[in-house]
Amino acid sequence: MPLKFRLGKDVKGGLSYQDYIYLKRIVQAFRLHRFDQREFARKGEDYLFNFVNKNVGPVDEKRRKFLQGILVGVSAALVAGIIPGLRVLVPPVEAISGFPKTLIVDSSGNPIKASTLPVNSPIIMLFSYPLKDEINFLLNLGDKDGKPVEIPATTVIVPQTGDKYQFPGGVGPNKSIVAYSAICQHLGCEPPYIHFYPPKYVNTAQISAPEPDALTAEAVLAAQKENLPGIIHCDCHGSTYDPYHGAAVLTGPTVRPLPAVILEWDSSTDYLYATGYVGVGVYPTGSNGVPSKDPSSDLEESQFGVSVGNKSSISESNPFS
Ligand code: FES
């Protein structure tokens, strides 16, 4: 059996969090830079170490052991002739032409009613879309007084490349509900490390508050400068995103915005649906970032996981408690 490394829950179960992040970075490097499989076949681990050293970062003793561990699986697959080269490590990018239309429900399976979603809630509300491993925030955004704020359509710029894409804006009775990937586009940290800081927490006191304790002064200053009531902040290394403008980048180290879920609100039922995705997703490397509104179900058995299908349920946690 080849050793398979898959992004998502399977990996988390067997690796430390640091290894998981490191592995994600390696997989990203394989996607962004040319990996010469012939050279790899000839030079073996030296070629892999050099590649990682150049495109991911210095390979110290601990990382060397980790990479050697990966190679055991790769070699086994090569010897068995099951899969050529590093396909065990790097799944091919699969063309995806559409996304399912997915009803967002609560943990009991009842549809979420848009008009009952709490505004500026500090509770992290997550749902998977379009695949089961791909988690997203559901946010009802408000002003400093907790009144819902209409989120306009906006053009989002990707600092890394200068590319632009169109974020369609908020939905719901006040056009204040948005959904973004909950996976930091710097190195892939997930909730509770990345989350929404509602207005009452976006201040200098939060910088030294016991929990969560990693809001940076840079993030607070950036929010004040842009007059933003709340921000999405990643406590891992300080990346900050503007949820009021398509989760655009406010502060680095990320150079990519959070991809956004295209939401639809049915005013007759008050239900919310996820229908597509916009943005340039790096984490995970599955289906994010493929702009499409075609609600077909071709994600049913994707290379990267399983489609959430026509329902996705919310899970909640509170990083401030
Ligand atoms: S992973 Fe989020 S800032 Fe680094």
Tab-separated table of C-alpha atoms and ligand atoms in Angstrom:
chain	number	residue	atom	x	y	z
A	1	MET	CA	0.000	0.000	0.000
A	2	PRO	CA	1.444	3.407	-0.874
A	3	LEU	CA	1.714	5.899	1.929
A	4	LYS	CA	-0.826	8.571	1.230
A	5	PHE	CA	-0.663	12.037	2.690
A	6	ARG	CA	-3.943	13.805	2.402
A	7	LEU	CA	-4.775	17.287	3.515
A	8	GLY	CA	-7.407	17.349	6.177
A	9	LYS	CA	-8.465	15.305	9.144
A	10	ASP	CA	-6.573	12.164	8.121
A	11	VAL	CA	-3.261	13.977	8.375
A	12	LYS	CA	-4.059	15.672	11.660
A	13	GLY	CA	-4.700	12.334	13.267
A	14	GLY	CA	-1.190	11.025	12.618
A	15	LEU	CA	1.044	14.083	12.647
A	16	SER	CA	1.872	16.848	15.068
A	17	TYR	CA	0.341	20.195	14.204
A	18	GLN	CA	3.775	21.560	13.180
A	19	ASP	CA	4.381	18.573	10.922
A	20	TYR	CA	0.950	19.018	9.422
A	21	ILE	CA	1.687	22.663	8.589
A	22	TYR	CA	5.149	21.730	7.285
A	23	LEU	CA	3.647	19.053	5.056
A	24	LYS	CA	1.125	21.524	3.703
A	25	ARG	CA	3.941	23.907	2.813
A	26	ILE	CA	5.810	21.137	1.016
A	27	VAL	CA	2.724	20.187	-0.957
A	28	GLN	CA	2.226	23.837	-1.880
A	29	ALA	CA	5.865	24.059	-3.048
A	30	PHE	CA	5.296	21.062	-5.324
A	31	ARG	CA	2.395	22.907	-6.871
A	32	LEU	CA	4.163	26.234	-7.278
A	33	HIS	CA	7.619	25.073	-8.393
A	34	ARG	CA	8.793	22.549	-10.913
A	35	PHE	CA	9.687	19.209	-9.337
A	36	ASP	CA	11.755	17.146	-11.726
A	37	GLN	CA	10.653	13.561	-11.146
A	38	ARG	CA	13.487	12.173	-13.294
A	39	GLU	CA	16.072	13.972	-11.182
A	40	PHE	CA	14.289	12.712	-8.102
A	41	ALA	CA	14.454	9.141	-9.426
A	42	ARG	CA	18.189	9.593	-10.087
A	43	LYS	CA	19.303	11.471	-6.995
A	44	GLY	CA	16.706	10.359	-4.491
A	45	GLU	CA	16.553	12.120	-1.147
A	46	ASP	CA	19.316	14.609	-1.978
A	47	TYR	CA	17.169	16.072	-4.719
A	48	LEU	CA	14.129	16.199	-2.441
A	49	PHE	CA	16.110	17.847	0.371
A	50	ASN	CA	17.512	20.461	-2.013
A	51	PHE	CA	14.085	21.141	-3.435
A	52	VAL	CA	12.533	21.608	0.007
A	53	ASN	CA	15.508	23.625	1.205
A	54	LYS	CA	15.132	26.022	-1.716
A	55	ASN	CA	11.353	26.341	-1.839
A	56	VAL	CA	10.151	25.740	1.711
A	57	GLY	CA	13.053	26.561	4.026
A	58	PRO	CA	16.173	25.134	5.643
A	59	VAL	CA	16.053	21.379	6.251
A	60	ASP	CA	17.374	20.896	9.774
A	61	GLU	CA	17.909	17.511	11.417
A	62	LYS	CA	14.291	17.207	12.569
A	63	ARG	CA	12.932	18.097	9.129
A	64	ARG	CA	15.405	15.711	7.508
A	65	LYS	CA	13.985	12.853	9.556
A	66	PHE	CA	10.447	13.913	8.678
A	67	LEU	CA	11.284	13.968	4.962
A	68	GLN	CA	12.992	10.603	5.210
A	69	GLY	CA	9.803	9.281	6.769
A	70	ILE	CA	7.872	10.510	3.768
A	71	LEU	CA	10.392	8.900	1.429
A	72	VAL	CA	9.779	5.475	2.942
A	73	GLY	CA	6.221	5.696	1.674
A	74	VAL	CA	7.213	7.179	-1.659
A	75	SER	CA	9.844	4.506	-2.243
A	76	ALA	CA	7.410	1.755	-1.356
A	77	ALA	CA	4.987	3.071	-3.914
A	78	LEU	CA	7.711	3.353	-6.561
A	79	VAL	CA	9.022	-0.129	-5.936
A	80	ALA	CA	5.548	-1.541	-6.081
A	81	GLY	CA	5.088	0.396	-9.313
A	82	ILE	CA	1.697	1.466	-8.129
A	83	ILE	CA	2.015	5.165	-8.640
A	84	PRO	CA	4.652	7.035	-10.637
A	85	GLY	CA	6.872	9.546	-8.891
A	86	LEU	CA	5.425	11.728	-6.219
A	87	ARG	CA	1.789	11.286	-7.048
A	88	VAL	CA	1.444	9.667	-3.639
A	89	LEU	CA	2.459	12.960	-2.127
A	90	VAL	CA	1.033	15.416	-4.581
A	91	PRO	CA	-2.393	14.639	-5.918
A	92	PRO	CA	-2.907	16.015	-9.410
A	93	VAL	CA	-4.966	19.167	-9.663
A	94	GLU	CA	-8.400	18.151	-10.701
A	95	ALA	CA	-10.458	20.353	-12.940
A	96	ILE	CA	-13.686	21.235	-11.219
A	97	SER	CA	-16.421	22.853	-13.159
A	98	GLY	CA	-19.141	23.263	-10.609
A	99	PHE	CA	-20.200	23.347	-7.003
A	100	PRO	CA	-23.169	21.855	-5.211
A	101	LYS	CA	-25.997	24.027	-3.960
A	102	THR	CA	-25.778	23.376	-0.230
A	103	LEU	CA	-28.278	24.314	2.463
A	104	ILE	CA	-26.626	25.499	5.687
A	105	VAL	CA	-28.190	23.812	8.712
A	106	ASP	CA	-27.618	23.766	12.476
A	107	SER	CA	-26.244	20.789	14.389
A	108	SER	CA	-29.764	19.323	14.650
A	109	GLY	CA	-30.236	19.494	10.908
A	110	ASN	CA	-32.621	22.454	10.931
A	111	PRO	CA	-31.960	25.163	8.336
A	112	ILE	CA	-30.185	28.238	9.694
A	113	LYS	CA	-32.496	31.246	9.525
A	114	ALA	CA	-30.595	34.263	8.270
A	115	SER	CA	-32.607	36.764	10.298
A	116	THR	CA	-31.734	34.945	13.533
A	117	LEU	CA	-27.963	34.849	13.041
A	118	PRO	CA	-26.314	36.827	15.858
A	119	VAL	CA	-24.534	39.993	14.707
A	120	ASN	CA	-20.820	40.368	15.556
A	121	SER	CA	-20.822	37.071	17.404
A	122	PRO	CA	-17.476	36.108	18.990
A	123	ILE	CA	-18.486	32.457	18.532
A	124	ILE	CA	-16.769	30.794	15.604
A	125	MET	CA	-19.470	29.378	13.333
A	126	LEU	CA	-18.038	26.919	10.846
A	127	PHE	CA	-19.480	24.897	8.005
A	128	SER	CA	-17.815	22.753	5.377
A	129	TYR	CA	-18.029	23.620	1.710
A	130	PRO	CA	-17.662	22.428	-1.000
A	131	LEU	CA	-15.822	19.388	0.393
A	132	LYS	CA	-16.127	17.925	3.848
A	133	ASP	CA	-12.583	18.960	4.823
A	134	GLU	CA	-12.921	22.555	3.682
A	135	ILE	CA	-14.128	24.732	6.526
A	136	ASN	CA	-15.563	28.221	6.287
A	137	PHE	CA	-16.673	30.971	8.620
A	138	LEU	CA	-20.277	32.126	8.594
A	139	LEU	CA	-20.422	35.738	9.814
A	140	ASN	CA	-23.184	38.266	10.332
A	141	LEU	CA	-21.276	41.551	10.355
A	142	GLY	CA	-22.257	44.668	12.233
A	143	ASP	CA	-21.029	48.100	13.224
A	144	LYS	CA	-19.578	49.112	16.588
A	145	ASP	CA	-23.085	49.271	18.062
A	146	GLY	CA	-23.960	45.780	16.865
A	147	LYS	CA	-26.266	46.923	14.066
A	148	PRO	CA	-25.997	44.813	10.895
A	149	VAL	CA	-23.878	46.399	8.158
A	150	GLU	CA	-24.548	45.961	4.458
A	151	ILE	CA	-21.462	44.398	2.874
A	152	PRO	CA	-21.052	45.700	-0.670
A	153	ALA	CA	-19.734	43.816	-3.661
A	154	THR	CA	-16.083	44.650	-4.008
A	155	THR	CA	-13.006	43.952	-6.077
A	156	VAL	CA	-10.436	42.038	-4.059
A	157	ILE	CA	-6.740	42.291	-4.883
A	158	VAL	CA	-4.333	39.407	-4.353
A	159	PRO	CA	-1.133	41.087	-3.080
A	160	GLN	CA	1.013	38.145	-4.131
A	161	THR	CA	0.228	38.495	-7.817
A	162	GLY	CA	-1.720	41.718	-8.270
A	163	ASP	CA	-4.629	39.639	-9.617
A	164	LYS	CA	-8.173	40.768	-8.899
A	165	TYR	CA	-11.484	39.034	-8.455
A	166	GLN	CA	-15.000	40.091	-7.639
A	167	PHE	CA	-16.504	39.403	-4.225
A	168	PRO	CA	-20.309	39.460	-4.599
A	169	GLY	CA	-21.139	41.072	-1.216
A	170	GLY	CA	-23.309	40.120	1.740
A	171	VAL	CA	-26.687	38.375	1.717
A	172	GLY	CA	-29.639	38.080	4.068
A	173	PRO	CA	-32.262	40.605	5.159
A	174	ASN	CA	-29.568	43.239	5.811
A	175	LYS	CA	-27.026	42.020	3.240
A	176	SER	CA	-24.674	41.594	6.173
A	177	ILE	CA	-23.996	37.839	6.048
A	178	VAL	CA	-20.770	36.576	4.497
A	179	ALA	CA	-18.755	33.364	4.465
A	180	TYR	CA	-15.026	32.967	4.017
A	181	SER	CA	-12.549	30.148	4.111
A	182	ALA	CA	-11.511	29.541	7.731
A	183	ILE	CA	-8.066	28.387	6.650
A	184	CYS	CA	-5.368	31.044	6.869
A	185	GLN	CA	-3.764	31.557	3.494
A	186	HIS	CA	-0.349	32.133	5.043
A	187	LEU	CA	0.521	28.672	6.318
A	188	GLY	CA	-2.848	27.059	6.734
A	189	CYS	CA	-3.752	27.628	10.401
A	190	GLU	CA	-7.342	26.805	11.239
A	191	PRO	CA	-9.768	27.830	14.021
A	192	PRO	CA	-9.439	28.490	16.876
A	193	TYR	CA	-6.109	30.053	15.812
A	194	ILE	CA	-7.829	32.099	13.116
A	195	HIS	CA	-11.153	33.741	13.946
A	196	PHE	CA	-13.270	36.863	13.866
A	197	TYR	CA	-12.484	39.549	16.429
A	198	PRO	CA	-15.749	41.473	16.955
A	199	PRO	CA	-15.580	45.254	17.558
A	200	LYS	CA	-15.310	45.073	21.327
A	201	TYR	CA	-12.085	43.064	21.055
A	202	VAL	CA	-10.346	45.159	18.396
A	203	ASN	CA	-8.408	47.385	20.778
A	204	THR	CA	-5.010	47.598	22.367
A	205	ALA	CA	-6.219	45.897	25.560
A	206	GLN	CA	-6.707	42.689	23.564
A	207	ILE	CA	-3.018	42.607	22.680
A	208	SER	CA	-2.165	41.575	26.233
A	209	ALA	CA	-5.469	39.892	27.094
A	210	PRO	CA	-5.185	36.329	28.369
A	211	GLU	CA	-7.406	34.756	25.673
A	212	PRO	CA	-7.003	34.858	22.746
A	213	ASP	CA	-3.669	36.532	23.269
A	214	ALA	CA	-2.152	37.167	19.899
A	215	LEU	CA	-3.874	40.169	18.335
A	216	THR	CA	-0.987	42.310	17.099
A	217	ALA	CA	-0.596	46.055	17.448
A	218	GLU	CA	-0.162	46.146	13.675
A	219	ALA	CA	-3.579	44.544	13.228
A	220	VAL	CA	-5.265	46.981	15.621
A	221	LEU	CA	-3.640	49.947	13.877
A	222	ALA	CA	-4.649	48.650	10.438
A	223	ALA	CA	-8.261	48.204	11.589
A	224	GLN	CA	-8.339	51.712	13.054
A	225	LYS	CA	-6.798	53.222	9.943
A	226	GLU	CA	-9.435	51.614	7.726
A	227	ASN	CA	-12.175	52.342	10.244
A	228	LEU	CA	-13.078	48.672	10.489
A	229	PRO	CA	-15.222	47.567	13.418
A	230	GLY	CA	-14.030	43.940	13.351
A	231	ILE	CA	-11.323	41.876	11.732
A	232	ILE	CA	-10.418	38.283	10.992
A	233	HIS	CA	-7.045	37.647	12.586
A	234	CYS	CA	-4.805	34.608	12.564
A	235	ASP	CA	-3.138	34.187	15.914
A	236	CYS	CA	-0.437	31.929	14.436
A	237	HIS	CA	1.692	34.654	12.841
A	238	GLY	CA	-0.528	37.736	12.778
A	239	SER	CA	-2.161	37.774	9.332
A	240	THR	CA	-5.232	40.005	9.304
A	241	TYR	CA	-8.145	40.017	6.880
A	242	ASP	CA	-10.912	42.558	6.248
A	243	PRO	CA	-14.263	40.729	6.489
A	244	TYR	CA	-16.134	43.861	5.427
A	245	HIS	CA	-14.395	43.890	2.039
A	246	GLY	CA	-14.174	40.325	0.782
A	247	ALA	CA	-11.602	39.177	3.390
A	248	ALA	CA	-8.935	41.223	1.633
A	249	VAL	CA	-5.467	41.253	3.211
A	250	LEU	CA	-5.041	43.928	5.882
A	251	THR	CA	-1.701	42.835	7.315
A	252	GLY	CA	0.768	40.100	6.410
A	253	PRO	CA	2.504	37.796	6.490
A	254	THR	CA	-0.248	36.403	4.255
A	255	VAL	CA	-0.101	37.577	0.664
A	256	ARG	CA	-3.456	36.039	-0.238
A	257	PRO	CA	-7.007	36.981	0.853
A	258	LEU	CA	-9.336	34.365	2.290
A	259	PRO	CA	-11.389	32.836	-0.532
A	260	ALA	CA	-15.104	33.543	-0.191
A	261	VAL	CA	-18.127	31.287	-0.367
A	262	ILE	CA	-20.850	32.573	-2.658
A	263	LEU	CA	-23.994	32.612	-0.552
A	264	GLU	CA	-27.610	32.757	-1.597
A	265	TRP	CA	-30.485	33.830	0.648
A	266	ASP	CA	-34.027	32.645	0.005
A	267	SER	CA	-36.173	35.496	1.312
A	268	SER	CA	-39.316	33.343	1.331
A	269	THR	CA	-37.851	30.774	3.736
A	270	ASP	CA	-35.002	32.837	5.272
A	271	TYR	CA	-32.657	29.924	4.474
A	272	LEU	CA	-29.029	30.280	3.441
A	273	TYR	CA	-27.313	28.281	0.700
A	274	ALA	CA	-23.687	27.986	-0.367
A	275	THR	CA	-23.467	27.895	-4.140
A	276	GLY	CA	-19.866	28.546	-5.151
A	277	TYR	CA	-16.461	29.925	-4.311
A	278	VAL	CA	-14.335	32.873	-5.395
A	279	GLY	CA	-10.720	33.594	-4.619
A	280	VAL	CA	-7.312	32.090	-5.031
A	281	GLY	CA	-7.156	29.367	-2.446
A	282	VAL	CA	-3.852	27.822	-1.484
A	283	TYR	CA	-4.990	26.016	1.650
A	284	PRO	CA	-6.379	23.498	1.245
A	285	THR	CA	-5.244	22.650	-2.247
A	286	GLY	CA	-8.508	21.001	-3.137
A	287	SER	CA	-11.277	22.842	-4.803
A	288	ASN	CA	-10.965	26.364	-3.401
A	289	GLY	CA	-10.341	29.135	-5.829
A	290	VAL	CA	-12.241	27.730	-8.743
A	291	PRO	CA	-14.821	30.376	-9.487
A	292	SER	CA	-17.965	28.724	-10.674
A	293	LYS	CA	-21.657	29.082	-10.065
A	294	ASP	CA	-22.705	25.946	-11.811
A	295	PRO	CA	-24.527	24.015	-9.086
A	296	SER	CA	-23.768	20.595	-10.484
A	297	SER	CA	-22.615	17.835	-8.203
A	298	ASP	CA	-19.330	16.942	-9.811
A	299	LEU	CA	-17.503	17.170	-6.477
A	300	GLU	CA	-19.247	14.017	-5.398
A	301	GLU	CA	-16.099	11.889	-5.159
A	302	SER	CA	-13.285	14.323	-5.759
A	303	GLN	CA	-9.619	13.343	-5.540
A	304	PHE	CA	-9.388	15.551	-2.499
A	305	GLY	CA	-12.355	14.388	-0.498
A	306	VAL	CA	-16.061	14.073	-0.500
A	307	SER	CA	-18.573	16.728	-1.405
A	308	VAL	CA	-20.677	18.060	1.449
A	309	GLY	CA	-23.672	17.402	-0.767
A	310	ASN	CA	-26.879	19.354	-0.390
A	311	LYS	CA	-26.594	20.079	3.355
A	312	SER	CA	-23.784	21.301	5.590
A	313	SER	CA	-24.129	21.738	9.320
A	314	ILE	CA	-22.692	24.472	11.485
A	315	SER	CA	-20.313	23.737	14.338
A	316	GLU	CA	-19.503	26.344	16.966
A	317	SER	CA	-16.707	27.224	19.372
A	318	ASN	CA	-15.826	30.329	21.361
A	319	PRO	CA	-12.138	31.326	21.449
A	320	PHE	CA	-12.862	34.020	24.036
A	321	SER	CA	-14.254	31.691	26.669
B	1	FES	S1	-0.825	30.650	9.325
B	1	FES	FE1	-2.010	32.378	9.710
B	1	FES	S2	-0.609	33.954	9.952
B	1	FES	FE2	0.594	32.237	9.538
